[in-house]
Amino acid sequence: MKVEEYVLHKKMEAILSRVQKPARYVGGEWGSVMKDKKNVDLRFAFCFPDTYEVAMSHLGSRILYGLLNDQKGIWCERVCAPWIDMEAEMREAGLPLYGLESGDPLSDFDIIAFTLQYELSFSNILNMLDLGGIPVLAKDRTELKHIVACGGPCAYNPEPLADFVDLFMIGDGEEIMLEFTDLYRKAKREGWSKQEFLIAAAQIEGMYVPSLYEVKYHEDGTIESVTPTHGAPALVQKRIVKDLDTMYYPESFVVPSTDIVFDRAMIELFRGCPRGCRFCQAGHTYRPLRTKSKEVLLKQAQAVLKNSGYEEISLSSLSTSDYGELSGLTECMLDYCEPRHISLSLPSLRADSFSAELMERVQKTRKSGLTFAPEAGTQRLRDAINKNVTEEEILSTCATAFSGGWNSVKLYFMLGLPTETDEDVVGIAELVYKILQVWRENGSGKKRGLSINLATAYFVPKPFTPFQWAAQITPEEYLRRVHLLQANLHAKCVDYRYHESDLSRLEAVMARGDRRVGQALLEAH
């Protein structure tokens, strides 16, 4: 070990004894990929702008980590945002942000890529770059090294980050990633300038290079024009994996050394959603609907479970019960899982697709609370937002579940949806009361035996949805509706929680803002 490496090691050792959850920062987990730097010509930092527990729960990051490390000559490492206690210690000790695999500082990497899962994590991107010793503004990074790239669902409106990010990958990362890395490796071999590389990268379908577009504004501040330069395309078309059966999927996951949010194996049933709810960005941007075959899913599930040792597996999608072969898949999965004492989790079930048969199968290995998202309290508003689930279906599903032994329900709604009235708000409380009545008729008959966890979110209009131009209600109006709902909730078995208004207001600004919003991000940083 070199002297400077020894000093860094001793500093880190001292820091870890003073911070919460030190296992977040040490790496060395089962399944993490180590490579010899002498055999690597591209070092790729896969950065998640949130804590380790959130990063390690994200399926997309696990897929791309495996895909990149399967390539000869590429070493992809994970980089997570440190919690505030760790960041303070690192800054005081002069330790830069580093890759979990090698421990090398962020400045040693060629490509620094962030996944954009949530608008309010944008400020973490600036903080992570700064903590890693990387200039925050793209114009200050003049060399080919330290290319900052972003992808993920929030990249569909990349403009708030235009001043900081060199390029954005729009669409499915598996489809575009290797074209991007191949081009970079070519540029590095041949000694291209950063500008030459960005101009060439803009020709890759699905790649958006903000510095190659000139934006002009009207006097009132609205956008007059967006003009591409240097041959960049006028329209960036998202990339789509057409066949999920042949798409890369890892046979093993990195197994975290500490608890994470979703500590289990996962397989992806399909991408996209057949429902088309008017508020849902994922339901629109992940179109078209593409499914995996039952045979491929079983093979992937068995490989991941065998190689990771997880005792729970989740069937992941935007709407799990819409998978056409769910019944047969569940039966086959249980045949494999039951004798091995592995739990099967079915998240994102819909109230209109939950059957007694499915309930009975899931109950064999795992019984947990029901989770439904009616989103609105009245049928009129559910129809307006294209949430095709009826009150009858919700109550019928609850009756089926309660009679089968379930005794807890989670319900998710939004306040501030377009056309919402006080009647719709009170309708949420009325629906909750009807569910309680169904429990009394089909459950144990004791009011205290049922637990209803009710949550409301402050509606945030998202780009590329039918509601993208809708106004967001004011925080004051949102809180008035929260209090109206509270005043109509009388049952003791209901635990009601609501999102903070200031965070949702910021989320709306970041979701729909243009590149001038970047100045606010820079100021906040």
Short mmCIF file of C-alpha atoms in Angstrom, two decimals:
data_model
loop_
_atom_site.label_atom_id
_atom_site.label_comp_id
_atom_site.label_asym_id
_atom_site.label_seq_id
_atom_site.Cartn_x
_atom_site.Cartn_y
_atom_site.Cartn_z
CA MET A 1 0.00 0.00 0.00
CA LYS A 2 1.33 3.44 -0.96
CA VAL A 3 1.93 6.02 1.80
CA GLU A 4 -0.91 8.28 0.63
CA GLU A 5 -3.27 5.28 0.43
CA TYR A 6 -2.31 4.28 3.98
CA VAL A 7 -3.02 7.82 5.25
CA LEU A 8 -6.41 7.85 3.53
CA HIS A 9 -7.19 4.42 4.98
CA LYS A 10 -6.40 5.55 8.52
CA LYS A 11 -8.47 8.73 8.09
CA MET A 12 -11.43 6.71 6.84
CA GLU A 13 -11.08 4.23 9.69
CA ALA A 14 -11.34 7.07 12.19
CA ILE A 15 -14.32 8.65 10.45
CA LEU A 16 -16.36 5.44 10.24
CA SER A 17 -16.37 5.06 14.01
CA ARG A 18 -18.13 8.42 14.30
CA VAL A 19 -20.93 8.14 11.70
CA GLN A 20 -24.29 6.40 11.49
CA LYS A 21 -24.41 3.14 9.52
CA PRO A 22 -20.73 2.89 8.51
CA ALA A 23 -21.54 -0.16 6.36
CA ARG A 24 -22.92 2.30 3.81
CA TYR A 25 -19.41 3.48 2.99
CA VAL A 26 -17.03 0.52 3.02
CA GLY A 27 -18.01 -1.55 -0.05
CA GLY A 28 -16.72 -5.12 -0.23
CA GLU A 29 -20.21 -6.65 -0.49
CA TRP A 30 -20.89 -10.09 -1.89
CA GLY A 31 -21.27 -9.79 -5.66
CA SER A 32 -19.47 -6.45 -6.08
CA VAL A 33 -17.13 -6.41 -9.08
CA MET A 34 -13.38 -5.89 -8.71
CA LYS A 35 -11.11 -5.48 -11.74
CA ASP A 36 -7.41 -4.91 -12.38
CA LYS A 37 -6.98 -1.25 -13.34
CA LYS A 38 -4.18 -2.21 -15.75
CA ASN A 39 -6.74 -4.04 -17.90
CA VAL A 40 -9.28 -1.22 -17.91
CA ASP A 41 -9.49 1.63 -20.42
CA LEU A 42 -12.79 3.13 -19.21
CA ARG A 43 -13.61 3.82 -15.59
CA PHE A 44 -17.32 4.46 -15.14
CA ALA A 45 -18.79 5.92 -11.94
CA PHE A 46 -22.46 4.97 -11.60
CA CYS A 47 -23.72 7.62 -9.20
CA PHE A 48 -26.99 7.53 -7.31
CA PRO A 49 -27.88 10.95 -5.85
CA ASP A 50 -29.31 9.49 -2.67
CA THR A 51 -28.16 7.33 0.22
CA TYR A 52 -26.82 3.79 -0.08
CA GLU A 53 -30.08 2.25 1.16
CA VAL A 54 -32.06 3.87 -1.66
CA ALA A 55 -29.41 3.29 -4.33
CA MET A 56 -29.07 -0.42 -3.60
CA SER A 57 -32.85 -0.86 -3.82
CA HIS A 58 -33.03 0.42 -7.40
CA LEU A 59 -33.39 -2.33 -10.00
CA GLY A 60 -32.31 -0.22 -12.99
CA SER A 61 -28.97 0.58 -11.37
CA ARG A 62 -28.36 -3.11 -10.71
CA ILE A 63 -29.05 -3.97 -14.35
CA LEU A 64 -26.70 -1.31 -15.76
CA TYR A 65 -23.99 -2.13 -13.21
CA GLY A 66 -24.02 -5.73 -14.43
CA LEU A 67 -24.19 -4.77 -18.11
CA LEU A 68 -21.18 -2.44 -17.94
CA ASN A 69 -19.04 -4.78 -15.86
CA ASP A 70 -19.72 -7.61 -18.31
CA GLN A 71 -17.76 -5.59 -20.90
CA LYS A 72 -14.06 -6.24 -21.20
CA GLY A 73 -12.05 -3.09 -20.44
CA ILE A 74 -14.85 -1.28 -18.56
CA TRP A 75 -15.01 -1.07 -14.79
CA CYS A 76 -18.23 0.35 -13.39
CA GLU A 77 -18.23 1.32 -9.71
CA ARG A 78 -21.02 2.54 -7.46
CA VAL A 79 -21.02 5.99 -5.89
CA CYS A 80 -23.73 7.04 -3.41
CA ALA A 81 -24.51 10.32 -1.70
CA PRO A 82 -23.18 10.29 1.87
CA TRP A 83 -25.50 11.19 4.72
CA ILE A 84 -24.91 14.62 6.30
CA ASP A 85 -22.77 13.28 9.14
CA MET A 86 -20.43 11.46 6.74
CA GLU A 87 -20.23 14.41 4.37
CA ALA A 88 -19.23 16.76 7.20
CA GLU A 89 -16.50 14.33 8.30
CA MET A 90 -15.21 13.90 4.74
CA ARG A 91 -15.02 17.64 4.11
CA GLU A 92 -13.25 18.25 7.41
CA ALA A 93 -10.71 15.50 6.71
CA GLY A 94 -10.25 16.52 3.06
CA LEU A 95 -11.48 13.15 1.77
CA PRO A 96 -13.12 13.26 -1.68
CA LEU A 97 -16.19 11.25 -2.68
CA TYR A 98 -15.09 7.82 -3.93
CA GLY A 99 -16.13 4.63 -5.69
CA LEU A 100 -17.29 1.86 -3.35
CA GLU A 101 -15.34 -0.84 -5.18
CA SER A 102 -11.85 0.69 -5.40
CA GLY A 103 -12.06 3.55 -2.90
CA ASP A 104 -10.58 5.81 -5.59
CA PRO A 105 -11.76 9.46 -5.71
CA LEU A 106 -14.42 10.50 -8.21
CA SER A 107 -11.78 12.52 -10.07
CA ASP A 108 -10.12 9.25 -11.19
CA PHE A 109 -13.13 8.28 -13.33
CA ASP A 110 -13.64 8.96 -17.04
CA ILE A 111 -17.45 9.03 -17.05
CA ILE A 112 -19.52 10.20 -14.08
CA ALA A 113 -23.11 9.12 -14.67
CA PHE A 114 -26.15 9.88 -12.52
CA THR A 115 -29.57 8.25 -12.58
CA LEU A 116 -32.40 10.77 -12.20
CA GLN A 117 -35.20 9.14 -10.22
CA TYR A 118 -36.58 12.15 -8.33
CA GLU A 119 -36.45 15.88 -9.06
CA LEU A 120 -35.54 16.87 -5.51
CA SER A 121 -32.31 14.88 -5.77
CA PHE A 122 -30.99 17.26 -8.46
CA SER A 123 -29.18 19.36 -5.85
CA ASN A 124 -27.42 16.20 -4.62
CA ILE A 125 -25.82 15.87 -8.06
CA LEU A 126 -24.11 19.23 -7.67
CA ASN A 127 -23.08 18.36 -4.13
CA MET A 128 -21.63 14.98 -5.16
CA LEU A 129 -19.61 16.54 -7.98
CA ASP A 130 -18.27 19.18 -5.61
CA LEU A 131 -17.47 16.58 -2.94
CA GLY A 132 -15.64 14.53 -5.57
CA GLY A 133 -13.47 17.45 -6.67
CA ILE A 134 -15.23 17.80 -10.04
CA PRO A 135 -16.19 21.28 -11.37
CA VAL A 136 -19.96 21.65 -11.04
CA LEU A 137 -20.54 23.65 -14.24
CA ALA A 138 -20.13 21.80 -17.53
CA LYS A 139 -18.33 24.77 -19.12
CA ASP A 140 -15.58 24.46 -16.49
CA ARG A 141 -14.86 20.84 -17.42
CA THR A 142 -12.89 21.37 -20.61
CA GLU A 143 -11.12 18.01 -20.99
CA LEU A 144 -12.47 14.72 -22.34
CA LYS A 145 -12.13 13.23 -18.87
CA HIS A 146 -14.95 13.73 -16.33
CA ILE A 147 -17.83 13.57 -18.80
CA VAL A 148 -20.99 13.97 -16.70
CA ALA A 149 -23.98 12.03 -18.05
CA CYS A 150 -27.53 11.50 -16.80
CA GLY A 151 -30.41 9.15 -17.56
CA GLY A 152 -33.57 7.84 -15.93
CA PRO A 153 -37.20 8.99 -15.79
CA CYS A 154 -36.45 12.61 -14.80
CA ALA A 155 -34.15 12.99 -17.82
CA TYR A 156 -37.25 13.47 -19.98
CA ASN A 157 -37.10 17.13 -18.92
CA PRO A 158 -33.34 17.62 -18.63
CA GLU A 159 -33.34 21.42 -18.83
CA PRO A 160 -32.94 22.30 -15.11
CA LEU A 161 -29.61 20.43 -15.22
CA ALA A 162 -28.47 21.75 -18.62
CA ASP A 163 -25.69 23.94 -17.15
CA PHE A 164 -24.15 21.07 -15.19
CA VAL A 165 -24.53 17.91 -17.30
CA ASP A 166 -22.69 17.21 -20.56
CA LEU A 167 -25.21 14.81 -22.03
CA PHE A 168 -28.46 13.01 -21.27
CA MET A 169 -29.53 9.51 -22.31
CA ILE A 170 -33.26 9.52 -23.03
CA GLY A 171 -35.14 6.21 -22.82
CA ASP A 172 -34.03 2.69 -21.89
CA GLY A 173 -30.44 2.73 -20.62
CA GLU A 174 -29.73 -0.84 -21.74
CA GLU A 175 -30.41 0.20 -25.34
CA ILE A 176 -28.09 3.22 -25.47
CA MET A 177 -25.38 2.64 -22.87
CA LEU A 178 -22.91 0.52 -24.84
CA GLU A 179 -23.09 2.81 -27.91
CA PHE A 180 -22.20 5.67 -25.59
CA THR A 181 -19.28 3.87 -23.92
CA ASP A 182 -17.95 2.52 -27.24
CA LEU A 183 -17.89 6.05 -28.66
CA TYR A 184 -16.12 7.38 -25.57
CA ARG A 185 -13.46 4.67 -25.73
CA LYS A 186 -12.86 5.50 -29.40
CA ALA A 187 -12.58 9.22 -28.56
CA LYS A 188 -10.12 8.46 -25.77
CA ARG A 189 -7.95 6.23 -28.00
CA GLU A 190 -7.86 8.78 -30.80
CA GLY A 191 -7.33 11.83 -28.61
CA TRP A 192 -10.54 13.72 -29.43
CA SER A 193 -11.40 16.97 -27.70
CA LYS A 194 -14.45 17.12 -25.44
CA GLN A 195 -16.32 19.20 -28.03
CA GLU A 196 -15.58 16.67 -30.79
CA PHE A 197 -16.87 13.89 -28.58
CA LEU A 198 -20.09 15.72 -27.66
CA ILE A 199 -20.85 16.57 -31.30
CA ALA A 200 -20.42 12.90 -32.23
CA ALA A 201 -22.44 11.72 -29.21
CA ALA A 202 -25.38 13.92 -30.25
CA GLN A 203 -25.73 11.72 -33.35
CA ILE A 204 -26.54 8.68 -31.21
CA GLU A 205 -30.31 8.24 -31.14
CA GLY A 206 -31.65 9.11 -27.71
CA MET A 207 -28.72 11.36 -26.78
CA TYR A 208 -29.32 15.00 -25.84
CA VAL A 209 -26.35 17.36 -25.54
CA PRO A 210 -27.68 20.63 -24.06
CA SER A 211 -24.63 22.71 -24.99
CA LEU A 212 -25.43 22.14 -28.68
CA TYR A 213 -28.79 23.94 -28.45
CA GLU A 214 -29.33 27.70 -28.34
CA VAL A 215 -32.40 28.95 -26.45
CA LYS A 216 -33.97 32.37 -27.09
CA TYR A 217 -36.67 33.98 -24.97
CA HIS A 218 -39.51 36.43 -25.58
CA GLU A 219 -39.62 39.65 -23.57
CA ASP A 220 -42.20 38.11 -21.21
CA GLY A 221 -39.79 35.29 -20.35
CA THR A 222 -41.44 32.54 -22.39
CA ILE A 223 -39.28 30.51 -24.78
CA GLU A 224 -39.10 31.87 -28.32
CA SER A 225 -36.98 29.13 -29.94
CA VAL A 226 -34.63 26.21 -29.33
CA THR A 227 -32.12 25.93 -32.17
CA PRO A 228 -29.77 22.94 -32.58
CA THR A 229 -26.16 23.62 -33.61
CA HIS A 230 -23.24 21.51 -34.89
CA GLY A 231 -25.59 19.05 -36.60
CA ALA A 232 -27.46 18.07 -33.43
CA PRO A 233 -30.97 16.71 -34.13
CA ALA A 234 -33.94 19.06 -33.76
CA LEU A 235 -35.89 16.25 -32.08
CA VAL A 236 -34.37 13.69 -29.71
CA GLN A 237 -36.15 10.34 -29.96
CA LYS A 238 -36.12 8.12 -26.86
CA ARG A 239 -34.51 4.68 -27.08
CA ILE A 240 -36.65 1.62 -26.52
CA VAL A 241 -35.72 -1.99 -25.79
CA LYS A 242 -38.12 -3.81 -28.08
CA ASP A 243 -37.59 -7.39 -26.80
CA LEU A 244 -37.25 -7.76 -23.04
CA ASP A 245 -36.66 -11.50 -23.35
CA THR A 246 -33.32 -10.92 -25.09
CA MET A 247 -32.40 -7.82 -23.07
CA TYR A 248 -29.44 -8.12 -20.71
CA TYR A 249 -30.41 -9.08 -17.16
CA PRO A 250 -27.87 -9.87 -14.41
CA GLU A 251 -27.71 -13.38 -12.98
CA SER A 252 -26.55 -12.04 -9.63
CA PHE A 253 -26.95 -8.87 -7.57
CA VAL A 254 -24.61 -7.09 -5.20
CA VAL A 255 -25.85 -8.18 -1.77
CA PRO A 256 -25.69 -5.23 0.65
CA SER A 257 -23.94 -5.58 4.00
CA THR A 258 -26.63 -3.56 5.79
CA ASP A 259 -30.39 -3.14 5.64
CA ILE A 260 -31.73 -1.30 2.59
CA VAL A 261 -35.22 -0.09 1.60
CA PHE A 262 -36.08 -3.09 -0.61
CA ASP A 263 -33.77 -5.85 0.56
CA ARG A 264 -34.78 -8.61 -1.84
CA ALA A 265 -34.25 -10.06 -5.28
CA MET A 266 -36.28 -8.55 -8.12
CA ILE A 267 -37.34 -9.51 -11.60
CA GLU A 268 -39.06 -7.16 -14.05
CA LEU A 269 -42.32 -8.53 -15.48
CA PHE A 270 -42.81 -5.87 -18.11
CA ARG A 271 -41.93 -2.31 -18.98
CA GLY A 272 -44.63 0.27 -19.57
CA CYS A 273 -48.23 0.21 -18.36
CA PRO A 274 -51.51 -0.58 -20.15
CA ARG A 275 -53.56 1.80 -18.00
CA GLY A 276 -52.67 5.32 -19.10
CA CYS A 277 -53.56 7.28 -15.96
CA ARG A 278 -53.43 10.95 -16.93
CA PHE A 279 -51.24 12.04 -14.00
CA CYS A 280 -48.63 9.27 -14.29
CA GLN A 281 -45.36 10.18 -15.98
CA ALA A 282 -43.97 6.63 -15.91
CA GLY A 283 -47.12 5.27 -17.56
CA HIS A 284 -46.56 7.57 -20.53
CA THR A 285 -42.77 7.80 -20.87
CA TYR A 286 -42.19 4.03 -20.59
CA ARG A 287 -44.55 3.26 -23.46
CA PRO A 288 -45.00 1.03 -25.41
CA LEU A 289 -45.90 -1.92 -23.20
CA ARG A 290 -43.34 -4.74 -23.49
CA THR A 291 -43.54 -7.99 -21.52
CA LYS A 292 -41.21 -10.85 -20.66
CA SER A 293 -42.24 -14.45 -21.19
CA LYS A 294 -42.97 -16.66 -18.18
CA GLU A 295 -40.10 -18.99 -19.08
CA VAL A 296 -37.51 -16.18 -19.15
CA LEU A 297 -38.79 -14.77 -15.85
CA LEU A 298 -38.53 -18.14 -14.11
CA LYS A 299 -35.00 -18.64 -15.39
CA GLN A 300 -33.93 -15.15 -14.27
CA ALA A 301 -35.60 -15.52 -10.87
CA GLN A 302 -33.90 -18.82 -10.13
CA ALA A 303 -30.48 -17.49 -11.20
CA VAL A 304 -30.73 -14.35 -9.04
CA LEU A 305 -31.97 -16.29 -6.00
CA LYS A 306 -29.30 -18.96 -6.35
CA ASN A 307 -26.44 -16.48 -6.75
CA SER A 308 -27.51 -13.92 -4.16
CA GLY A 309 -29.02 -15.98 -1.34
CA TYR A 310 -32.01 -13.66 -0.94
CA GLU A 311 -34.99 -15.05 0.98
CA GLU A 312 -37.56 -12.88 -0.79
CA ILE A 313 -38.22 -12.09 -4.43
CA SER A 314 -40.43 -9.36 -5.85
CA LEU A 315 -42.22 -9.34 -9.20
CA SER A 316 -41.66 -5.76 -10.30
CA SER A 317 -43.62 -3.56 -12.72
CA LEU A 318 -45.85 -0.50 -12.78
CA SER A 319 -48.95 -2.70 -12.45
CA THR A 320 -48.06 -6.28 -11.55
CA SER A 321 -51.57 -7.72 -11.79
CA ASP A 322 -51.78 -6.64 -15.45
CA TYR A 323 -49.19 -9.27 -16.40
CA GLY A 324 -51.08 -11.69 -18.64
CA GLU A 325 -49.44 -14.88 -17.32
CA LEU A 326 -49.43 -13.84 -13.64
CA SER A 327 -51.48 -16.81 -12.46
CA GLY A 328 -49.23 -19.40 -14.12
CA LEU A 329 -46.07 -17.53 -13.19
CA THR A 330 -47.12 -17.27 -9.54
CA GLU A 331 -47.84 -21.01 -9.41
CA CYS A 332 -44.43 -21.87 -10.88
CA MET A 333 -42.66 -19.38 -8.63
CA LEU A 334 -44.32 -20.82 -5.54
CA ASP A 335 -43.34 -24.34 -6.61
CA TYR A 336 -39.73 -23.12 -6.53
CA CYS A 337 -39.95 -20.79 -3.52
CA GLU A 338 -42.01 -22.79 -1.00
CA PRO A 339 -39.59 -25.70 -0.42
CA ARG A 340 -36.72 -23.19 -0.13
CA HIS A 341 -38.62 -20.95 2.32
CA ILE A 342 -38.42 -17.97 -0.05
CA SER A 343 -41.14 -15.31 0.17
CA LEU A 344 -42.89 -14.07 -2.96
CA SER A 345 -43.85 -10.39 -3.07
CA LEU A 346 -46.39 -8.95 -5.52
CA PRO A 347 -46.26 -5.14 -5.31
CA SER A 348 -48.35 -2.75 -7.44
CA LEU A 349 -51.48 -4.91 -7.39
CA ARG A 350 -54.63 -3.15 -8.54
CA ALA A 351 -57.95 -3.36 -6.74
CA ASP A 352 -59.75 -4.50 -9.89
CA SER A 353 -57.33 -7.38 -10.50
CA PHE A 354 -56.97 -8.89 -7.05
CA SER A 355 -58.63 -12.28 -6.87
CA ALA A 356 -59.22 -14.81 -4.10
CA GLU A 357 -57.11 -17.30 -6.06
CA LEU A 358 -54.15 -14.92 -6.27
CA MET A 359 -54.55 -13.97 -2.61
CA GLU A 360 -54.46 -17.62 -1.57
CA ARG A 361 -51.26 -18.28 -3.52
CA VAL A 362 -49.41 -15.27 -2.18
CA GLN A 363 -50.54 -16.12 1.35
CA LYS A 364 -48.69 -19.45 1.16
CA THR A 365 -45.34 -17.75 1.61
CA ARG A 366 -46.07 -14.20 2.64
CA LYS A 367 -49.00 -12.33 4.13
CA SER A 368 -48.66 -8.58 4.43
CA GLY A 369 -50.97 -5.61 4.21
CA LEU A 370 -52.92 -4.75 1.10
CA THR A 371 -51.83 -1.64 -0.79
CA PHE A 372 -54.16 0.14 -3.19
CA ALA A 373 -54.00 3.53 -4.88
CA PRO A 374 -57.51 4.73 -5.81
CA GLU A 375 -55.93 8.23 -6.17
CA ALA A 376 -59.30 10.03 -5.95
CA GLY A 377 -62.26 9.85 -3.58
CA THR A 378 -65.12 9.86 -6.11
CA GLN A 379 -65.84 7.98 -9.29
CA ARG A 380 -66.24 11.25 -11.20
CA LEU A 381 -62.68 12.29 -10.43
CA ARG A 382 -61.26 8.79 -10.97
CA ASP A 383 -62.84 8.86 -14.43
CA ALA A 384 -61.41 12.34 -15.07
CA ILE A 385 -57.86 11.14 -14.34
CA ASN A 386 -58.43 7.87 -16.23
CA LYS A 387 -57.95 5.77 -13.11
CA ASN A 388 -60.10 2.90 -14.26
CA VAL A 389 -61.03 1.38 -10.93
CA THR A 390 -64.49 1.57 -9.39
CA GLU A 391 -65.59 1.80 -5.77
CA GLU A 392 -67.35 -1.53 -6.23
CA GLU A 393 -64.08 -3.18 -7.25
CA ILE A 394 -62.21 -1.67 -4.31
CA LEU A 395 -64.80 -2.83 -1.78
CA SER A 396 -65.12 -6.26 -3.39
CA THR A 397 -61.36 -6.72 -3.25
CA CYS A 398 -61.26 -5.68 0.41
CA ALA A 399 -64.08 -8.14 1.20
CA THR A 400 -62.10 -10.93 -0.49
CA ALA A 401 -58.95 -10.04 1.42
CA PHE A 402 -60.61 -9.56 4.81
CA SER A 403 -62.40 -12.88 4.56
CA GLY A 404 -59.03 -14.46 3.75
CA GLY A 405 -57.41 -13.16 6.92
CA TRP A 406 -55.98 -9.77 5.93
CA ASN A 407 -56.38 -7.07 8.55
CA SER A 408 -54.48 -4.06 7.22
CA VAL A 409 -54.90 -1.81 4.19
CA LYS A 410 -52.76 0.98 2.78
CA LEU A 411 -54.57 3.55 0.65
CA TYR A 412 -52.91 6.23 -1.48
CA PHE A 413 -54.69 9.32 -2.82
CA MET A 414 -53.74 12.67 -4.31
CA LEU A 415 -55.06 16.08 -3.36
CA GLY A 416 -55.13 18.91 -5.89
CA LEU A 417 -55.92 16.89 -9.00
CA PRO A 418 -57.40 18.91 -11.88
CA THR A 419 -61.18 19.51 -11.39
CA GLU A 420 -61.06 18.31 -7.75
CA THR A 421 -63.77 19.74 -5.48
CA ASP A 422 -64.46 19.55 -1.75
CA GLU A 423 -66.93 16.77 -2.51
CA ASP A 424 -64.06 14.71 -3.96
CA VAL A 425 -61.94 15.34 -0.86
CA VAL A 426 -64.72 14.28 1.50
CA GLY A 427 -65.26 11.28 -0.79
CA ILE A 428 -61.90 9.90 0.38
CA ALA A 429 -63.17 9.80 3.98
CA GLU A 430 -66.43 8.22 2.82
CA LEU A 431 -64.55 5.49 0.95
CA VAL A 432 -62.43 4.79 4.03
CA TYR A 433 -65.61 4.43 6.11
CA LYS A 434 -67.08 2.00 3.56
CA ILE A 435 -63.91 -0.12 3.75
CA LEU A 436 -64.33 -0.19 7.52
CA GLN A 437 -67.92 -1.39 7.06
CA VAL A 438 -66.69 -4.15 4.74
CA TRP A 439 -64.25 -5.23 7.47
CA ARG A 440 -67.04 -5.44 10.02
CA GLU A 441 -69.03 -7.68 7.67
CA ASN A 442 -66.18 -9.88 6.43
CA GLY A 443 -63.34 -9.66 8.96
CA SER A 444 -63.21 -10.38 12.65
CA GLY A 445 -66.07 -7.95 13.26
CA LYS A 446 -64.03 -5.88 15.69
CA LYS A 447 -63.31 -2.32 14.74
CA ARG A 448 -59.92 -2.29 16.49
CA GLY A 449 -58.79 -5.34 14.49
CA LEU A 450 -58.44 -3.38 11.26
CA SER A 451 -55.57 -1.04 10.45
CA ILE A 452 -56.02 1.52 7.66
CA ASN A 453 -52.96 3.54 6.67
CA LEU A 454 -54.12 6.49 4.59
CA ALA A 455 -51.71 8.76 2.73
CA THR A 456 -52.33 11.75 0.47
CA ALA A 457 -49.82 13.35 -1.86
CA TYR A 458 -49.85 16.93 -3.14
CA PHE A 459 -50.49 16.53 -6.90
CA VAL A 460 -47.44 17.46 -8.98
CA PRO A 461 -48.08 17.98 -12.73
CA LYS A 462 -45.37 16.13 -14.68
CA PRO A 463 -44.03 16.69 -18.21
CA PHE A 464 -45.12 14.35 -21.00
CA THR A 465 -48.45 13.63 -19.31
CA PRO A 466 -51.91 14.91 -20.30
CA PHE A 467 -51.81 17.11 -17.17
CA GLN A 468 -48.41 18.70 -17.90
CA TRP A 469 -49.93 22.16 -18.37
CA ALA A 470 -52.30 21.94 -15.42
CA ALA A 471 -51.83 24.42 -12.58
CA GLN A 472 -50.70 23.12 -9.23
CA ILE A 473 -52.89 24.35 -6.38
CA THR A 474 -51.22 26.64 -3.84
CA PRO A 475 -49.73 25.19 -0.66
CA GLU A 476 -52.36 27.04 1.35
CA GLU A 477 -55.17 25.45 -0.64
CA TYR A 478 -53.54 22.04 -0.37
CA LEU A 479 -53.38 22.30 3.43
CA ARG A 480 -57.01 23.47 3.53
CA ARG A 481 -58.00 20.26 1.73
CA VAL A 482 -55.81 18.21 4.07
CA HIS A 483 -57.62 19.69 7.06
CA LEU A 484 -61.01 19.15 5.39
CA LEU A 485 -60.17 15.47 4.99
CA GLN A 486 -58.89 15.22 8.56
CA ALA A 487 -62.14 16.72 9.87
CA ASN A 488 -64.11 13.93 8.17
CA LEU A 489 -61.97 11.02 9.41
CA HIS A 490 -63.48 9.72 12.64
CA ALA A 491 -62.38 6.08 12.91
CA LYS A 492 -59.56 5.37 15.37
CA CYS A 493 -58.18 2.62 13.14
CA VAL A 494 -57.16 5.19 10.47
CA ASP A 495 -53.59 6.51 10.50
CA TYR A 496 -53.54 9.51 8.16
CA ARG A 497 -50.34 11.05 6.80
CA TYR A 498 -49.81 13.65 4.09
CA HIS A 499 -46.90 14.96 2.03
CA GLU A 500 -45.25 18.24 2.93
CA SER A 501 -46.46 21.07 0.71
CA ASP A 502 -43.14 22.89 0.30
CA LEU A 503 -41.36 19.80 -1.06
CA SER A 504 -44.10 19.07 -3.59
CA ARG A 505 -44.05 22.71 -4.71
CA LEU A 506 -40.30 22.48 -5.35
CA GLU A 507 -40.81 19.16 -7.15
CA ALA A 508 -43.28 20.80 -9.55
CA VAL A 509 -40.83 23.59 -10.34
CA MET A 510 -37.99 21.15 -11.04
CA ALA A 511 -40.24 18.81 -13.03
CA ARG A 512 -41.44 21.45 -15.48
CA GLY A 513 -38.75 24.14 -15.31
CA ASP A 514 -36.43 25.18 -18.15
CA ARG A 515 -32.67 25.64 -18.01
CA ARG A 516 -32.98 28.95 -16.13
CA VAL A 517 -34.04 26.90 -13.09
CA GLY A 518 -30.41 25.77 -12.98
CA GLN A 519 -29.48 29.12 -11.47
CA ALA A 520 -31.72 28.35 -8.50
CA LEU A 521 -30.06 24.94 -8.14
CA LEU A 522 -26.64 26.54 -8.20
CA GLU A 523 -27.71 29.10 -5.60
CA ALA A 524 -29.12 26.36 -3.35
CA HIS A 525 -25.90 24.37 -3.68
#
